[in-house]
Amino acid sequence: MTGVAPLRIGPIEVGTPVELAPMAGVTNASFRRLCRRYGESALPGPAPAADGPITTPDGALAAPAGLYVTEMVTTRALVEGNARTLAMVRPDPGERVRSVQLYGVDPLIAGRAVRILVERDLADHIDLNFGCPAPKVTRRGGGAALPWKRDLLAAILRETVRSAEAAGRAARRERRVPVTVKMRVGIDDEHETYLDAARAAADAGIAAVALHARTARQHYSGAARWELIARLKEAVRIPVLGNGDVWSGDDALEMMRSTGCDGVVVGRGCQGRPWLFADIVAALHGSPARTRPDLDAVIAVIREHGRLLAAEMGQDRGVRDLRKHIGWYLKGYPVGGPARAALARVSSLAGLDAELAAMRERLPESVPYPGGAVEGPRGRAGAPRRPHLPEGWLDSPHLTQAQRAALLAAESDVSGG
């Protein structure tokens, strides 16, 4: 069996070059654990025997089945000690590599946030988000709008890398904590930023860049332009990961083949399908095996997901969090509207089990995998949207004093990807 080469990000060896993208309200510790376990189940040879960090023979921190990144957290909230933010970055002891994504617009605050993560031993890898297209972020110059301001971008990149290195030395960390970047093509077709941003990242010491091959204007609509991932790969020497329209293991293979990228990033494709990571890991290691769960297997995953969330958040909040996932899990399976509606109202693990059992009793003995009905695009693609930007933002690729002052308001508690 042959496969793609491992990805090296600083002192981390990503044995299978796939990454779970941060998604607000989705990629909490429970969902990350489900995805990672599915990915590891498809590794060639025996899976790692126990949860927790493992190392390679040369001392690198090992991520055999990929990286699984937290929900995005804001640098200001982290620096101010926001309880919800601290809970979001609290490590899951089972994780192989603790990857945390930060969003920020002020270099000094971003540096302080990085130092907190490194000095308190809360992360092994830090990712910076410059790809969020949400209007509440871009209208203040953050997210996908920020790389247009080259001076601000360069300052944040330099400060976060410097802070990670300094904090690692001060805390006597065994391994340095690499910083990576996720970004979009640009604001729109007339204001592309990805090539300049990636070059600035490489100059600043960023360990890898991931490109969602859409503009902020596209949001999640249309097709990702994989040819731009190939162009980026040719432009920089640091590792490049591709993001956008990876719905299957075969898509991951094709993205890497056609673009030459070093790894793939998966977001919406795994909503309600944590087993997608088993497909991708199998594909990237040269195996034709694919996961095709029947309804009974899906029900078992829903129950396990509910138990994990209850342990993480408490039963009431955990079961409420599960509700949105149930619709994704059951997409394409002929379970009926009344069952979906009842499951959307469950408030306890006992109620979840009862409604799942009642749904199952009304269906045939065998409810097989429905094939194409559950494959392909998932999530809300929507339509292109005019980016919301600060007044005069596109007049110059450099910050004015007024814009610099206004940017501080962009660090409200926001989420996106």
Coordinates of C-alpha atoms in Angstrom, one line a residue:
M1 CA 0.0 0.0 0.0
T2 CA 1.4 3.4 -1.0
G3 CA 0.3 6.8 0.1
V4 CA 1.1 10.5 0.4
A5 CA 4.1 11.7 2.3
P6 CA 3.7 12.9 6.0
L7 CA 3.5 16.6 6.5
R8 CA 6.0 18.3 8.8
I9 CA 4.9 21.4 10.7
G10 CA 7.8 22.5 12.9
P11 CA 8.3 19.7 15.5
I12 CA 5.0 18.0 14.6
E13 CA 4.8 15.1 12.1
V14 CA 1.4 14.9 10.6
G15 CA 1.4 11.3 9.4
T16 CA -1.7 11.7 7.4
P17 CA -1.8 15.3 6.0
V18 CA -5.4 16.2 6.8
E19 CA -6.8 18.8 9.1
L20 CA -10.2 19.3 10.7
A21 CA -11.1 23.0 10.1
P22 CA -12.3 25.1 13.0
M23 CA -16.1 25.5 12.8
A24 CA -18.0 27.6 15.3
G25 CA -20.3 25.5 17.5
V26 CA -19.1 22.3 15.9
T27 CA -15.5 21.5 16.5
N28 CA -15.6 21.2 20.3
A29 CA -13.6 18.5 22.1
S30 CA -16.3 15.8 21.6
F31 CA -16.6 16.2 17.9
R32 CA -12.8 16.5 17.5
R33 CA -12.4 13.2 19.4
L34 CA -15.0 11.4 17.2
C35 CA -13.3 12.6 14.0
R36 CA -9.8 11.7 15.2
R37 CA -10.9 8.2 16.3
Y38 CA -12.5 7.5 12.9
G39 CA -9.3 8.8 11.2
E40 CA -7.1 6.6 13.4
S41 CA -9.3 3.5 12.7
A42 CA -8.3 3.7 9.1
L43 CA -4.5 3.9 9.6
P44 CA -2.5 1.1 8.1
G45 CA -1.4 -1.3 10.8
P46 CA -2.5 -1.2 14.4
A47 CA -4.0 2.1 15.6
P48 CA -2.3 3.8 18.6
A49 CA -3.1 1.8 21.7
A50 CA -4.2 4.7 23.9
D51 CA -5.3 8.3 23.7
G52 CA -2.9 11.2 24.4
P53 CA 0.3 12.5 22.9
I54 CA 2.7 10.2 21.2
T55 CA 6.1 10.8 19.6
T56 CA 8.0 9.6 16.6
P57 CA 11.4 7.9 16.9
D58 CA 13.2 11.2 16.2
G59 CA 11.3 13.0 19.0
A60 CA 8.7 14.8 16.9
L61 CA 5.1 15.1 18.3
A62 CA 3.0 12.7 16.2
A63 CA -0.4 13.3 14.6
P64 CA -0.8 10.0 12.8
A65 CA -4.3 10.7 11.5
G66 CA -4.2 14.4 11.1
L67 CA -4.7 17.6 13.1
Y68 CA -8.0 18.5 14.8
V69 CA -8.4 22.2 15.5
T70 CA -10.5 23.9 18.2
E71 CA -13.3 26.4 17.4
M72 CA -11.9 29.8 16.7
V73 CA -11.3 32.0 19.8
T74 CA -10.6 35.7 19.9
T75 CA -7.2 36.9 21.2
R76 CA -8.7 39.7 23.3
A77 CA -11.2 37.3 25.0
L78 CA -8.3 35.0 25.8
V79 CA -6.1 37.8 27.2
E80 CA -9.0 39.1 29.3
G81 CA -9.6 35.6 30.8
N82 CA -13.1 35.1 29.4
A83 CA -14.4 31.9 31.0
R84 CA -16.1 30.6 27.8
T85 CA -13.0 31.2 25.8
L86 CA -10.8 29.4 28.3
A87 CA -13.2 26.5 28.3
M88 CA -12.9 26.3 24.5
V89 CA -9.1 26.0 24.6
R90 CA -9.0 23.7 27.6
P91 CA -7.1 20.7 26.3
D92 CA -8.8 17.3 25.7
P93 CA -6.3 14.9 27.4
G94 CA -6.9 12.4 24.6
E95 CA -5.7 14.6 21.8
R96 CA -2.4 13.8 20.0
V97 CA -1.7 17.4 19.2
R98 CA -3.5 20.3 20.8
S99 CA -4.2 22.7 17.9
V100 CA -5.9 26.1 18.8
Q101 CA -7.1 28.7 16.3
L102 CA -6.9 32.4 17.1
Y103 CA -8.6 35.4 15.6
G104 CA -7.3 38.9 16.3
V105 CA -6.6 42.3 14.7
D106 CA -4.1 43.8 17.1
P107 CA -0.5 42.6 17.0
L108 CA 0.3 43.1 20.6
I109 CA -2.9 41.5 21.9
A110 CA -2.3 38.6 19.5
G111 CA 1.2 38.2 20.9
R112 CA -0.1 38.2 24.4
A113 CA -2.7 35.5 23.6
V114 CA 0.0 33.3 22.0
R115 CA 2.2 33.7 25.1
I116 CA -0.8 32.6 27.3
L117 CA -1.3 29.4 25.2
V118 CA 2.4 28.5 25.2
E119 CA 3.4 29.4 28.8
R120 CA 0.3 27.7 30.2
D121 CA 0.9 24.6 28.1
L122 CA -2.5 24.8 26.4
A123 CA -1.4 24.3 22.8
D124 CA 1.2 22.4 20.7
H125 CA 0.2 24.3 17.5
I126 CA -1.4 27.7 17.0
D127 CA -3.3 28.6 13.8
L128 CA -4.2 32.2 12.9
N129 CA -7.5 32.8 11.1
F130 CA -7.5 35.3 8.3
G131 CA -10.3 33.5 6.4
C132 CA -13.5 34.4 8.2
P133 CA -16.0 35.9 5.8
A134 CA -18.7 36.7 8.4
P135 CA -20.0 40.3 8.0
K136 CA -19.7 41.0 11.7
V137 CA -15.9 40.3 11.4
T138 CA -15.1 41.8 8.0
R139 CA -17.1 45.0 8.5
R140 CA -14.5 45.9 11.1
G141 CA -11.5 44.9 9.1
G142 CA -11.0 41.4 10.6
G143 CA -11.0 37.9 9.1
A144 CA -10.8 37.7 5.4
A145 CA -10.6 41.5 5.1
L146 CA -7.4 41.9 7.1
P147 CA -4.8 40.6 4.6
W148 CA -5.6 43.6 2.4
K149 CA -3.8 45.7 4.9
R150 CA -0.3 44.4 4.3
D151 CA 1.4 46.3 7.1
L152 CA -1.1 45.0 9.7
L153 CA -0.9 41.5 8.5
A154 CA 2.9 41.5 8.6
A155 CA 2.9 42.9 12.1
I156 CA 0.6 40.2 13.4
L157 CA 2.5 37.5 11.8
R158 CA 5.9 38.7 13.1
E159 CA 4.6 39.3 16.6
T160 CA 2.8 35.9 17.0
V161 CA 5.8 33.9 15.8
R162 CA 8.2 35.9 18.0
S163 CA 5.9 35.5 21.0
A164 CA 5.5 31.7 20.5
E165 CA 9.3 31.3 20.3
A166 CA 10.0 33.6 23.3
A167 CA 7.3 32.0 25.5
G168 CA 8.5 28.5 24.6
R169 CA 12.0 29.4 25.8
A170 CA 10.7 31.1 29.0
A171 CA 8.5 28.1 29.8
R172 CA 11.2 25.6 28.9
R173 CA 8.9 23.8 26.5
E174 CA 10.4 20.6 25.2
R175 CA 9.3 21.6 21.6
R176 CA 8.6 24.9 20.0
V177 CA 5.0 25.7 19.2
P178 CA 4.6 26.4 15.4
V179 CA 2.3 29.0 14.1
T180 CA 0.3 28.5 10.9
V181 CA -2.2 30.6 8.9
K182 CA -5.6 29.9 7.3
M183 CA -6.7 32.4 4.7
R184 CA -8.9 33.0 1.7
V185 CA -8.1 34.0 -1.9
G186 CA -9.0 37.6 -1.1
I187 CA -11.9 40.0 -0.6
D188 CA -13.2 39.5 -4.1
D189 CA -11.8 38.9 -7.6
E190 CA -10.5 42.4 -7.9
H191 CA -8.8 42.3 -4.5
E192 CA -6.9 39.0 -4.2
T193 CA -4.4 38.8 -1.3
Y194 CA -3.4 35.2 -1.0
L195 CA 0.0 35.3 -2.8
D196 CA 1.2 38.4 -1.0
A197 CA -0.1 37.1 2.3
A198 CA 1.6 33.7 2.0
R199 CA 4.9 35.4 1.1
A200 CA 4.6 37.6 4.2
A201 CA 3.8 34.5 6.3
A202 CA 6.9 32.7 5.0
D203 CA 9.1 35.8 5.7
A204 CA 7.7 36.0 9.2
G205 CA 8.5 32.3 10.1
I206 CA 5.0 30.9 9.7
A207 CA 5.3 27.1 9.5
A208 CA 2.5 26.4 6.9
V209 CA -0.4 28.1 5.2
A210 CA -3.9 26.8 4.4
L211 CA -5.9 28.4 1.5
H212 CA -9.7 28.2 1.3
A213 CA -9.9 28.6 -2.4
R214 CA -12.8 31.1 -2.3
T215 CA -13.0 34.8 -1.8
A216 CA -14.8 36.5 1.0
R217 CA -17.4 37.6 -1.5
Q218 CA -18.1 34.0 -2.5
H219 CA -18.6 33.0 1.1
Y220 CA -19.4 29.3 0.7
S221 CA -21.1 29.6 -2.7
G222 CA -19.9 28.3 -6.1
A223 CA -16.9 26.1 -6.6
A224 CA -13.6 26.4 -4.8
R225 CA -10.9 27.3 -7.3
W226 CA -8.4 24.6 -6.7
E227 CA -6.1 26.0 -9.5
L228 CA -5.3 28.9 -7.1
I229 CA -4.0 26.3 -4.5
A230 CA -1.6 25.1 -7.2
R231 CA -0.5 28.6 -7.9
L232 CA 0.2 29.2 -4.2
K233 CA 2.1 26.0 -3.9
E234 CA 4.4 27.2 -6.7
A235 CA 4.9 30.6 -5.1
V236 CA 6.1 29.7 -1.6
R237 CA 8.4 27.1 -0.1
I238 CA 6.5 26.5 3.2
P239 CA 3.9 23.7 3.2
V240 CA 0.5 24.6 1.6
L241 CA -2.8 23.0 2.6
G242 CA -5.8 23.2 0.4
N243 CA -9.4 23.8 1.6
G244 CA -12.7 23.9 -0.2
D245 CA -15.0 21.2 -1.6
V246 CA -13.4 18.1 -0.1
W247 CA -16.5 15.9 0.4
S248 CA -14.8 12.5 0.2
G249 CA -11.6 10.6 0.4
D250 CA -11.3 10.6 -3.4
D251 CA -11.7 14.4 -3.4
A252 CA -8.8 14.7 -1.0
L253 CA -6.6 12.6 -3.2
E254 CA -7.6 14.6 -6.3
M255 CA -6.9 17.9 -4.6
M256 CA -3.5 16.8 -3.7
R257 CA -2.8 15.3 -7.1
S258 CA -4.1 18.2 -9.1
T259 CA -2.6 21.1 -7.0
G260 CA 0.5 19.6 -5.6
C261 CA -0.5 20.8 -2.1
D262 CA 1.0 19.2 1.0
G263 CA -2.3 18.4 2.8
V264 CA -6.0 19.0 2.9
V265 CA -8.3 20.9 5.3
V266 CA -11.9 19.6 5.8
G267 CA -14.8 21.7 7.1
R268 CA -18.5 21.3 6.1
G269 CA -17.9 17.9 4.5
C270 CA -17.7 16.2 7.9
Q271 CA -20.8 17.7 9.4
G272 CA -22.8 14.7 10.5
R273 CA -20.1 12.5 8.9
P274 CA -17.1 12.2 11.3
W275 CA -16.3 8.9 9.5
L276 CA -15.2 11.1 6.5
F277 CA -11.8 11.1 8.2
A278 CA -11.7 7.4 8.0
D279 CA -12.3 7.7 4.2
I280 CA -9.7 10.4 3.8
V281 CA -7.0 8.6 5.9
A282 CA -7.7 5.4 4.0
A283 CA -7.5 7.2 0.6
L284 CA -4.3 9.1 1.5
H285 CA -2.6 5.8 2.5
G286 CA -3.6 4.1 -0.7
S287 CA -6.4 2.0 0.6
P288 CA -9.7 1.6 -1.4
A289 CA -11.7 1.1 1.9
R290 CA -14.5 3.5 2.5
T291 CA -17.0 3.9 5.3
R292 CA -20.6 3.3 4.3
P293 CA -22.7 3.2 7.6
D294 CA -26.2 1.9 7.6
L295 CA -28.8 3.6 9.8
D296 CA -28.0 1.4 12.8
A297 CA -24.3 2.4 12.7
V298 CA -25.3 6.1 12.4
I299 CA -27.6 5.7 15.5
A300 CA -24.7 4.3 17.4
V301 CA -22.6 7.3 16.5
I302 CA -25.3 9.7 17.5
R303 CA -25.6 8.0 20.9
E304 CA -21.8 8.1 21.4
H305 CA -21.6 11.7 20.4
G306 CA -24.4 12.5 22.9
R307 CA -22.5 10.8 25.7
L308 CA -19.3 12.6 24.8
L309 CA -21.0 16.0 24.8
A310 CA -22.8 15.3 28.1
A311 CA -19.4 14.4 29.7
E312 CA -17.9 17.6 28.3
M313 CA -20.6 20.1 28.9
G314 CA -23.1 18.5 31.3
Q315 CA -26.2 16.6 30.1
D316 CA -28.5 19.5 29.5
R317 CA -26.2 21.7 27.5
G318 CA -24.6 18.7 25.7
V319 CA -27.9 17.2 24.5
R320 CA -29.0 20.6 23.3
D321 CA -25.7 21.0 21.4
L322 CA -26.2 17.6 19.8
R323 CA -29.6 18.6 18.2
K324 CA -28.0 20.4 15.2
H325 CA -25.8 17.4 14.6
I326 CA -28.7 15.0 14.5
G327 CA -30.1 16.7 11.4
W328 CA -26.8 16.3 9.6
Y329 CA -26.3 12.7 10.8
L330 CA -29.7 11.7 9.4
K331 CA -29.5 13.6 6.1
G332 CA -30.5 11.2 3.3
Y333 CA -31.7 8.4 5.6
P334 CA -35.5 7.8 5.2
V335 CA -36.5 8.3 8.8
G336 CA -39.4 10.7 8.3
G337 CA -40.2 14.2 9.3
P338 CA -41.9 13.4 12.6
A339 CA -38.9 11.5 13.9
R340 CA -36.6 14.4 13.0
A341 CA -38.9 16.9 14.7
A342 CA -39.0 14.7 17.9
L343 CA -35.2 14.3 18.0
A344 CA -34.8 18.1 17.6
R345 CA -36.6 18.5 20.9
V346 CA -34.8 16.0 23.1
S347 CA -33.4 17.3 26.3
S348 CA -31.7 14.3 28.0
L349 CA -29.7 11.2 27.1
A350 CA -32.7 9.0 28.2
G351 CA -35.0 11.0 25.9
L352 CA -32.4 10.8 23.1
D353 CA -32.3 7.0 23.4
A354 CA -36.1 6.7 23.6
E355 CA -36.7 8.8 20.5
L356 CA -34.0 7.0 18.5
A357 CA -35.5 3.6 19.5
A358 CA -39.0 4.8 18.6
M359 CA -37.7 6.0 15.2
R360 CA -36.0 2.7 14.5
E361 CA -39.0 0.6 15.4
R362 CA -41.0 2.2 12.7
L363 CA -38.5 1.4 9.9
P364 CA -37.6 -1.8 8.0
E365 CA -35.2 -4.3 9.5
S366 CA -32.5 -3.1 7.2
V367 CA -31.9 0.6 6.4
P368 CA -28.8 0.6 4.2
Y369 CA -26.4 3.4 3.4
P370 CA -28.2 5.7 1.0
G371 CA -25.2 6.5 -1.2
G372 CA -25.3 9.7 -3.2
A373 CA -28.1 11.1 -1.0
V374 CA -25.5 11.7 1.8
E375 CA -22.5 12.4 -0.3
G376 CA -21.4 15.6 -2.0
P377 CA -21.9 19.2 -0.8
R378 CA -23.2 19.7 2.8
G379 CA -24.0 22.8 4.8
R380 CA -25.5 26.0 3.6
A381 CA -23.7 27.2 0.5
G382 CA -25.8 30.3 0.0
A383 CA -25.1 32.9 -2.6
P384 CA -22.2 35.4 -3.2
R385 CA -22.5 38.3 -0.8
R386 CA -21.0 41.8 -1.1
P387 CA -18.3 41.9 1.6
H388 CA -19.0 44.3 4.5
L389 CA -15.9 46.4 5.0
P390 CA -15.0 49.5 6.9
E391 CA -15.5 52.8 5.0
G392 CA -12.5 53.4 2.7
W393 CA -11.0 50.0 3.4
L394 CA -10.1 49.3 -0.2
D395 CA -8.6 52.7 -0.9
S396 CA -5.1 51.6 0.1
P397 CA -3.4 48.4 1.2
H398 CA -2.1 50.3 4.2
L399 CA -3.8 51.3 7.4
T400 CA -4.8 54.9 8.2
Q401 CA -4.6 56.1 11.7
A402 CA -8.4 56.2 11.9
Q403 CA -8.6 52.6 10.7
R404 CA -6.0 51.5 13.2
A405 CA -8.0 52.9 16.0
A406 CA -11.3 51.5 14.8
L407 CA -9.8 48.0 14.4
L408 CA -9.8 47.4 18.2
A409 CA -13.6 47.2 18.0
A410 CA -13.2 44.2 15.7
E411 CA -12.1 42.0 18.6
S412 CA -15.6 41.4 19.9
D413 CA -16.4 37.7 20.7
V414 CA -16.9 36.4 17.2
S415 CA -16.7 33.0 15.5
G416 CA -16.3 31.9 11.9
G417 CA -14.0 30.0 9.6

